[in-house]
């Protein structure tokens, strides 16, 4: 093994081997139980960011874990065409070249987008491979490939024939920048500091005016009424009046509608059905025709005064207020914070817009998907997202699925001059009504999510029956971000039930957002994003994966800086160095490759084997409940602190002696067994370094029970052996460690040089502790750098020594020739002050009626036990100070 671990020399080589050997490929004919995951397809808008790195690390952990558990694991990769987003980035590139989609024309523009797709699809795939993603690359899909396009058309036609897809003129969310409709979920609401304009609308008879309040005065040109609540007494005597709409020169009526909030403004509101969703509803209830006063680009248009035509909507707002002010028709203007919809892709303020669009009726589709959550057939991690999902499903609205862009699935609808509308999976050649061959396809494309909601089964060949889909659908878990819970997750569940009759997955893992260390969301615009491909060459993929996952609690946001990746790199180096040391000590004929019989196991052997069983159980529990950070902490603590820092150090005496060959072989076999188990436990999280060390270990040791595969990817994941669990030994070893730590602390606090050895005395708390610690004096001497340790109830305390109390055991480190007596007196004095403060605080807590009456009984008892322990330690520390003559 190389002296230092170099990820760049390992990762590409190993990944290439894995792919070449077909280790990622899932076999539909396999008799093994299946485990399947579909990747949330990254958008081909650009390269992957740290959010993708976290998401794919989580998926790879699950897939590798299940593969080692004996499952036929299938991870379906793929990418999403991302209609609006990809069209936007391509248009921006064309603009830099002084070109536009309109000068190119539809066909040529779409060709440009396909070129972009090929470029960025290749980059995304390369990134996923760099991250170590064990995807089944032979089954990679794209949301606009031939098979998925066929599925999309079939679903559209089926829903249309079932009356669940319809076309109509409604108020929708419109992006003036992208010039397309958006679904409700694509209009992201942000709090803005705006204005509330109180405007005077004169009565047509000149007898006065009514004051209406609005945040969007430019839309008043499309007003068709003023509405008041029928229960509002203020307007009882004037409801019959007509109103002269300022600037527009039209008369409009008063209407009564229970929707109007009497407490908002003056209780009178302008009604603009073409530019407000609530007003649209009122207009329908009162048979008021909408008046559109804006075009798709957000410029004023239509039957309005000539001076406003062609103005940008926000410029028109200023002009209208100026004109109303000049006419004395502005009552007042208040500062007003309100929520405003923005395009989820370009962040332009969205305009409610009256437009002819295609919709899906969602209520019938939502019913089984809602029941699945209510009945816990689909489970959310963290569980708090269940309520969010249920609330949305209970209030679901129809989905606007048409988009006025060119990149995407063209709507499979054709129109004939005779008025016939043809909805078909295949392009018709003639009109079925008049036989005309002159047919025009609908120019709109479908919402990106209309293909994505079919992803779990369309990627497996649906609507065709096939063995692959029978084996791997439904899938098992979905890892994604909460912001697409409604965009994608909920719709996939609805589609799964509607088109396959099955829930597409049972577990939904919702991870947090990646932020910088100040809490800001990472983004290119803020200049705080970290590119995974910048991190991997420096730290390695394993370090990136481990670091991110270790600091990410389930469902919580991730606070990331470049120094975060030191966590994973340092751990990788520690593991490499320990492995190199152990494997370097294995000589041919020395390591038997089997665990020694129980009667030959030393205390430290029983301890590490028992701790290993707990680690295996904790890893299983953490991964199966999607608490991946806990899995990282478990293996980190076991591998670094228990195996490397304690066990390997304890076994060095066995390695370095040559008089007893079986003793050396047993030590190496035990270390090899535990190391192999660590590599297996860690492999799903850090696949590269574990495979590399595994190959070296296999070359030196035969151990059928644990080193059971050429590649660690296909090795069996460890299973706990309860026969090796020994709580008594663990408790004893914890005491041993605590004594060593106490002695080390005394050395450190008193600045004793590491090359100086001393002598220690331990006065045990009881006979059991005396017997145990006496049996371990060589280990204590080794770890605490002592020449001698005396253990006994009647042992003579050194006249001048540093001391500590551990679980009632008095520890003394002789300072003769090592330390100044005055320093130790000062240390004990400070420790007494600290313990007194702790005792006082704990006592006050226990005397607090508020704490004792409210805290659970076990918590109160723990505080009492804590207090008793402090008092015992205080008494012994005071005695130690007294023993120094103070």
mmCIF file of N, CA, C and O in Angstrom, residues 153-167 358-359 412-413 421-424 450:
data_model
loop_
_atom_site.group_PDB
_atom_site.id
_atom_site.type_symbol
_atom_site.label_atom_id
_atom_site.label_comp_id
_atom_site.label_asym_id
_atom_site.label_seq_id
_atom_site.Cartn_x
_atom_site.Cartn_y
_atom_site.Cartn_z
ATOM 1 N N UNK A 153 -47.750 10.711 -24.416
ATOM 2 C CA UNK A 153 -48.896 10.843 -25.339
ATOM 3 C C UNK A 153 -50.038 9.922 -24.931
ATOM 4 O O UNK A 153 -51.210 10.312 -24.974
ATOM 5 N N UNK A 154 -49.702 8.725 -24.511
ATOM 6 C CA UNK A 154 -50.752 7.781 -24.101
ATOM 7 C C UNK A 154 -51.531 8.323 -22.913
ATOM 8 O O UNK A 154 -52.762 8.265 -22.878
ATOM 9 N N UNK A 155 -50.807 8.871 -21.926
ATOM 10 C CA UNK A 155 -51.460 9.403 -20.727
ATOM 11 C C UNK A 155 -52.335 10.594 -21.073
ATOM 12 O O UNK A 155 -53.463 10.723 -20.572
ATOM 13 N N UNK A 156 -51.844 11.481 -21.934
ATOM 14 C CA UNK A 156 -52.640 12.652 -22.317
ATOM 15 C C UNK A 156 -53.945 12.209 -22.977
ATOM 16 O O UNK A 156 -55.038 12.673 -22.615
ATOM 17 N N UNK A 157 -53.825 11.302 -23.925
ATOM 18 C CA UNK A 157 -55.016 10.855 -24.656
ATOM 19 C C UNK A 157 -55.982 10.136 -23.716
ATOM 20 O O UNK A 157 -57.206 10.354 -23.761
ATOM 21 N N UNK A 158 -55.450 9.291 -22.838
ATOM 22 C CA UNK A 158 -56.314 8.559 -21.904
ATOM 23 C C UNK A 158 -57.066 9.525 -20.981
ATOM 24 O O UNK A 158 -58.288 9.389 -20.800
ATOM 25 N N UNK A 159 -56.367 10.481 -20.411
ATOM 26 C CA UNK A 159 -57.022 11.435 -19.508
ATOM 27 C C UNK A 159 -58.023 12.315 -20.252
ATOM 28 O O UNK A 159 -59.087 12.662 -19.725
ATOM 29 N N UNK A 160 -57.701 12.658 -21.491
ATOM 30 C CA UNK A 160 -58.640 13.455 -22.292
ATOM 31 C C UNK A 160 -59.925 12.658 -22.542
ATOM 32 O O UNK A 160 -61.039 13.174 -22.383
ATOM 33 N N UNK A 161 -59.752 11.399 -22.922
ATOM 34 C CA UNK A 161 -60.924 10.559 -23.206
ATOM 35 C C UNK A 161 -61.754 10.292 -21.947
ATOM 36 O O UNK A 161 -62.958 10.040 -22.032
ATOM 37 N N UNK A 162 -61.103 10.345 -20.787
ATOM 38 C CA UNK A 162 -61.815 10.143 -19.522
ATOM 39 C C UNK A 162 -62.415 11.443 -18.982
ATOM 40 O O UNK A 162 -63.036 11.453 -17.914
ATOM 41 N N UNK A 163 -62.235 12.525 -19.728
ATOM 42 C CA UNK A 163 -62.777 13.815 -19.296
ATOM 43 C C UNK A 163 -61.953 14.487 -18.216
ATOM 44 O O UNK A 163 -62.422 15.446 -17.582
ATOM 45 N N UNK A 164 -60.736 14.008 -18.015
ATOM 46 C CA UNK A 164 -59.885 14.587 -16.969
ATOM 47 C C UNK A 164 -58.883 15.598 -17.514
ATOM 48 O O UNK A 164 -58.198 16.270 -16.736
ATOM 49 N N UNK A 165 -58.775 15.710 -18.820
ATOM 50 C CA UNK A 165 -58.015 16.801 -19.433
ATOM 51 C C UNK A 165 -59.008 17.626 -20.253
ATOM 52 O O UNK A 165 -59.832 17.086 -20.993
ATOM 53 N N UNK A 166 -58.938 18.931 -20.087
ATOM 54 C CA UNK A 166 -59.852 19.819 -20.815
ATOM 55 C C UNK A 166 -59.116 21.099 -21.168
ATOM 56 O O UNK A 166 -58.089 21.441 -20.601
ATOM 57 N N UNK A 167 -59.685 21.816 -22.131
ATOM 58 C CA UNK A 167 -59.130 23.114 -22.529
ATOM 59 C C UNK A 167 -60.160 24.191 -22.238
ATOM 60 O O UNK A 167 -61.355 23.993 -22.451
ATOM 61 N N UNK A 358 -54.643 24.294 -21.403
ATOM 62 C CA UNK A 358 -55.038 22.913 -21.123
ATOM 63 C C UNK A 358 -54.855 22.641 -19.622
ATOM 64 O O UNK A 358 -53.873 23.068 -19.016
ATOM 65 N N UNK A 359 -55.799 21.900 -19.054
ATOM 66 C CA UNK A 359 -55.792 21.603 -17.622
ATOM 67 C C UNK A 359 -56.060 20.117 -17.381
ATOM 68 O O UNK A 359 -56.708 19.446 -18.195
ATOM 69 N N UNK A 412 -50.405 16.511 -28.005
ATOM 70 C CA UNK A 412 -50.868 15.646 -29.108
ATOM 71 C C UNK A 412 -52.308 15.962 -29.536
ATOM 72 O O UNK A 412 -53.201 15.118 -29.451
ATOM 73 N N UNK A 413 -52.500 17.192 -29.972
ATOM 74 C CA UNK A 413 -53.817 17.665 -30.396
ATOM 75 C C UNK A 413 -53.655 18.383 -31.728
ATOM 76 O O UNK A 413 -52.729 19.192 -31.891
ATOM 77 N N UNK A 421 -61.488 18.900 -33.461
ATOM 78 C CA UNK A 421 -60.279 18.751 -32.640
ATOM 79 C C UNK A 421 -59.954 17.269 -32.544
ATOM 80 O O UNK A 421 -60.817 16.461 -32.173
ATOM 81 N N UNK A 422 -58.713 16.920 -32.898
ATOM 82 C CA UNK A 422 -58.302 15.510 -32.919
ATOM 83 C C UNK A 422 -57.238 15.305 -31.842
ATOM 84 O O UNK A 422 -56.187 15.948 -31.855
ATOM 85 N N UNK A 423 -57.508 14.414 -30.896
ATOM 86 C CA UNK A 423 -56.562 14.079 -29.821
ATOM 87 C C UNK A 423 -56.113 12.648 -30.066
ATOM 88 O O UNK A 423 -56.912 11.720 -30.022
ATOM 89 N N UNK A 424 -54.823 12.465 -30.340
ATOM 90 C CA UNK A 424 -54.355 11.152 -30.779
ATOM 91 C C UNK A 424 -52.906 10.930 -30.383
ATOM 92 O O UNK A 424 -52.109 11.870 -30.355
ATOM 93 N N UNK A 450 -45.292 17.006 -16.542
ATOM 94 C CA UNK A 450 -46.237 16.044 -17.125
ATOM 95 C C UNK A 450 -45.508 14.785 -17.605
ATOM 96 O O UNK A 450 -46.090 13.702 -17.656
#
